[in-house]
Amino acid sequence: MFLLNGEHRHCVDVSDRGFQYGDGLFETVEVLQGKPLFFDRHLIRLAEGCRRLRIPMPDTALLDREARQLCESSERAVLKLMVTRGSGGRGYRQPEQIVPTRLFSLHPYPDYPLQFQTDGIAARFCEQRLSLNPSLAGIKHMNRLEQILARAEWQDDSIQEGLMLDTQDRVVEGTMSNLFIVKSGSLYTPPLGQCGVAGIVRQLVMEFAQRIKLPLFEQAIDQTAVLHADELFVSNSVIGIWPIKRLEAQVFNVGVITRRLQDLLNTARMAEV
Amino acid sequence: MFLLNGEHRHCVDVSDRGFQYGDGLFETVEVLQGKPLFFDRHLIRLAEGCRRLRIPMPDTALLDREARQLCESSERAVLKLMVTRGSGGRGYRQPEQIVPTRLFSLHPYPDYPLQFQTDGIAARFCEQRLSLNPSLAGIKHMNRLEQILARAEWQDDSIQEGLMLDTQDRVVEGTMSNLFIVKSGSLYTPPLGQCGVAGIVRQLVMEFAQRIKLPLFEQAIDQTAVLHADELFVSNSVIGIWPIKRLEAQVFNVGVITRRLQDLLNTARMAEV
């Protein structure tokens, strides 16, 4: 199911700069009981991305209306929203009047085994690095070749996620998720000022930590620190929180802090429906 | 005029990974007297990009046939060829069977004043940096937000190109061109092993230099070296060679080495038609 600029179409003009250059942004939203969860937060992040890329943000009331229209009959699904700079301009030069393209698409919720959440997943370190570029850091833009190359490194279905380092050997995030570690009762997550995507669930987890007075540090983390963590987990809007039970040869328990944060996230999700 | 997977269509499915993530490559080719110039070289570069991104290259005889079909009635034009990983896969994970999308599009040749070639252009240094990523360096992939952000820095029509530095302060190339400088009778161009696009005309210029025994050095160049050059020029398949007559506050003559290389390029272009 698709809504392309308000119409039920799923074919975009090849001149769209989203196709030509990845000139745009996207949001991936969990849909539960007909509601797009945390949609206001997703729109705020989209607005920040539009500000950074200087793409005029489509009207939020319109986005809200179209989202809810698409989602209302879905018990569980994934809603994707893409906003591009539209067509026009010459080469990389943008058009003087930007008419953004907006596309909503609804997808089946992936059939992940429940064990991923309860027992944890297996992960690996990727060879492909995240390059450093403050202009593009944090926002969910459409230039995703680094993630594609990283994900292409393994076909083994027993590994669910790959952790990516930046070009200065700092562990940053997963190919499709953010990363947290717990050490000696404190929570750590890498800063995303030079690369990475600032996830909605990451934001929620950081707020939960403050709420429950769990010491939280946004600081650079290296591979050694990750492998010596007491607990570690990845997060995104579709998976929620997945504990990591194995990373390369290292095994981890699903710890109490991870469980607490999963509970807080589930409570927050239920409050949205 | 468009040929999308061999059909006269210009609308691509929104599930195409070229649209979703910029997962693909492109070539921009000068068309003169019905011929796509240096097309073999463009296909070789495309093949290398496909190898690096692990996209199956469409059959070259097919690409050649479709290109010539599109171009044959054009006195002067620009032919663009895009190859994406097509649709499929889950998220960043690619499909097991990749069916690439190929798109040819024909565009009017831009109405650049002849003076750009004869007298030179004005250029500036960009703030936006090129990030370092060997996996993506050199190839003409579709993730072009860095170039878009760089080009967005100026609207002044009296400036034709912006030169970009990498995140380690090396001057690398223009937003849409490669860069050469001449100093004390030698030719210098930045290496492109960490960022940048390895242009076809850049390749030709380097071959001309060897042919005429002009000393050629592929080495890192900083802003000071650029500003103190005897001559400097930018190159791409559409503009050929444009001398730079002004860069920020610094002015330059159009030098004899630049002229010589322009002549050699024109001779090579004529040999193609």
CSV table of C-alpha atoms in Angstrom, one decimal, chain A residues 2 4 9-24 26 52-54 80 82 84-85 90-94 101 103 105 110-112 128-136 140-149 151-157 167-168 175-176 197, chain B residues 2 4 9-24 26 52-54 80 82 84-85 90-94 101 103 105 110-112 128-136 140-149 151-157 167-168 175-176 197:
chain,number,residue,atom,x,y,z
A,2,PHE,CA,1.4,3.3,-1.1
A,4,LEU,CA,2.9,9.0,-3.3
A,9,ARG,CA,0.8,5.1,-6.9
A,10,HIS,CA,4.1,3.3,-6.5
A,11,CYS,CA,6.1,4.5,-9.4
A,12,VAL,CA,8.3,7.6,-9.1
A,13,ASP,CA,9.6,9.7,-12.0
A,14,VAL,CA,13.2,8.8,-12.7
A,15,SER,CA,14.1,12.5,-12.5
A,16,ASP,CA,13.3,12.5,-8.8
A,17,ARG,CA,16.5,13.4,-7.0
A,18,GLY,CA,15.7,10.7,-4.5
A,19,PHE,CA,16.4,8.3,-7.3
A,20,GLN,CA,19.2,10.2,-9.0
A,21,TYR,CA,21.3,10.9,-5.9
A,22,GLY,CA,19.6,9.6,-2.8
A,23,ASP,CA,18.7,13.2,-2.1
A,24,GLY,CA,16.2,12.7,0.7
A,26,PHE,CA,13.2,8.5,5.5
A,52,ARG,CA,19.9,20.0,7.7
A,53,LEU,CA,19.5,19.0,4.0
A,54,ARG,CA,17.4,22.2,3.3
A,80,LYS,CA,7.9,3.9,5.9
A,82,MET,CA,10.3,9.0,2.4
A,84,THR,CA,12.9,13.6,-1.3
A,85,ARG,CA,13.9,17.0,-2.8
A,90,ARG,CA,20.8,20.9,-13.0
A,91,GLY,CA,23.0,18.1,-11.8
A,92,TYR,CA,23.8,18.4,-8.1
A,93,ARG,CA,22.5,22.0,-8.1
A,94,GLN,CA,19.0,22.0,-6.6
A,101,THR,CA,8.2,14.2,-3.0
A,103,LEU,CA,5.9,8.6,-0.1
A,105,SER,CA,4.4,2.7,2.2
A,110,PRO,CA,8.8,-8.9,9.8
A,111,ASP,CA,8.3,-12.3,11.3
A,112,TYR,CA,11.1,-12.2,13.8
A,128,GLN,CA,33.0,-1.8,6.3
A,129,ARG,CA,33.5,1.4,8.2
A,130,LEU,CA,31.2,4.4,8.7
A,131,SER,CA,32.9,7.5,7.3
A,132,LEU,CA,33.0,10.7,9.3
A,133,ASN,CA,30.8,13.6,8.0
A,134,PRO,CA,29.2,15.9,10.5
A,135,SER,CA,26.8,17.4,7.9
A,136,LEU,CA,25.2,14.0,7.4
A,140,LYS,CA,18.2,9.3,8.4
A,141,HIS,CA,19.1,10.2,4.9
A,142,MET,CA,18.8,8.1,1.8
A,143,ASN,CA,22.5,7.6,1.1
A,144,ARG,CA,22.9,4.1,2.5
A,145,LEU,CA,25.7,2.3,0.5
A,146,GLU,CA,27.9,2.0,3.6
A,147,GLN,CA,25.1,0.0,5.4
A,148,ILE,CA,24.4,-2.0,2.3
A,149,LEU,CA,28.1,-3.0,1.9
A,151,ARG,CA,25.2,-6.0,5.5
A,152,ALA,CA,26.5,-7.8,2.4
A,153,GLU,CA,29.4,-9.1,4.4
A,154,TRP,CA,27.5,-12.0,5.9
A,155,GLN,CA,24.7,-14.3,4.6
A,156,ASP,CA,24.7,-16.6,7.7
A,157,ASP,CA,21.1,-16.4,9.0
A,167,THR,CA,37.2,5.2,10.4
A,168,GLN,CA,38.8,6.0,13.7
A,175,THR,CA,23.9,-1.7,10.3
A,176,MET,CA,20.2,-1.1,11.1
A,197,VAL,CA,21.6,7.5,12.8
B,2,PHE,CA,14.3,7.3,-21.7
B,4,LEU,CA,14.2,1.8,-18.7
B,9,ARG,CA,9.3,4.5,-19.7
B,10,HIS,CA,10.5,7.1,-17.2
B,11,CYS,CA,8.8,5.9,-14.0
B,12,VAL,CA,10.6,3.5,-11.7
B,13,ASP,CA,9.1,1.3,-9.0
B,14,VAL,CA,9.5,2.9,-5.5
B,15,SER,CA,10.9,-0.4,-4.3
B,16,ASP,CA,13.9,0.0,-6.5
B,17,ARG,CA,16.9,0.1,-4.2
B,18,GLY,CA,18.3,3.0,-6.3
B,19,PHE,CA,15.4,5.0,-5.0
B,20,GLN,CA,15.3,3.6,-1.5
B,21,TYR,CA,19.1,3.9,-0.7
B,22,GLY,CA,21.0,5.2,-3.7
B,23,ASP,CA,22.1,1.6,-4.3
B,24,GLY,CA,23.6,1.9,-7.7
B,26,PHE,CA,25.8,6.1,-13.0
B,52,ARG,CA,32.9,-3.0,-6.1
B,53,LEU,CA,29.2,-2.8,-5.2
B,54,ARG,CA,28.6,-6.4,-6.3
B,80,LYS,CA,23.1,9.3,-18.7
B,82,MET,CA,22.1,4.4,-14.3
B,84,THR,CA,20.8,0.0,-9.7
B,85,ARG,CA,20.6,-3.2,-7.7
B,90,ARG,CA,14.9,-6.9,3.2
B,91,GLY,CA,16.1,-3.5,4.3
B,92,TYR,CA,19.8,-3.1,3.6
B,93,ARG,CA,20.1,-6.8,2.9
B,94,GLN,CA,20.3,-7.4,-0.8
B,101,THR,CA,17.6,-1.9,-13.2
B,103,LEU,CA,18.1,3.4,-17.2
B,105,SER,CA,18.2,9.0,-20.5
B,110,PRO,CA,24.0,22.4,-21.5
B,111,ASP,CA,24.3,25.8,-23.0
B,112,TYR,CA,27.7,26.7,-21.5
B,128,GLN,CA,31.4,20.7,2.8
B,129,ARG,CA,34.0,18.0,3.0
B,130,LEU,CA,34.4,14.7,1.2
B,131,SER,CA,34.4,11.9,3.8
B,132,LEU,CA,37.0,9.1,3.5
B,133,ASN,CA,35.8,5.7,2.6
B,134,PRO,CA,38.0,3.4,0.4
B,135,SER,CA,35.1,1.1,-0.4
B,136,LEU,CA,33.2,3.9,-2.2
B,140,LYS,CA,30.5,6.9,-9.6
B,141,HIS,CA,27.9,5.7,-7.2
B,142,MET,CA,24.5,7.2,-6.6
B,143,ASN,CA,25.1,8.4,-3.0
B,144,ARG,CA,25.7,12.1,-3.8
B,145,LEU,CA,24.5,14.1,-0.8
B,146,GLU,CA,28.0,15.5,-0.1
B,147,GLN,CA,28.1,17.0,-3.6
B,148,ILE,CA,24.6,18.3,-3.3
B,149,LEU,CA,25.4,20.0,0.0
B,151,ARG,CA,26.8,22.8,-4.5
B,152,ALA,CA,24.1,24.3,-2.3
B,153,GLU,CA,26.7,26.6,-0.7
B,154,TRP,CA,26.6,29.1,-3.5
B,155,GLN,CA,23.9,30.5,-5.9
B,156,ASP,CA,26.2,33.1,-7.5
B,157,ASP,CA,26.0,32.4,-11.2
B,167,THR,CA,38.3,15.6,6.1
B,168,GLN,CA,42.1,15.7,6.3
B,175,THR,CA,31.6,19.1,-7.0
B,176,MET,CA,31.2,17.7,-10.5
B,197,VAL,CA,35.2,10.1,-8.6
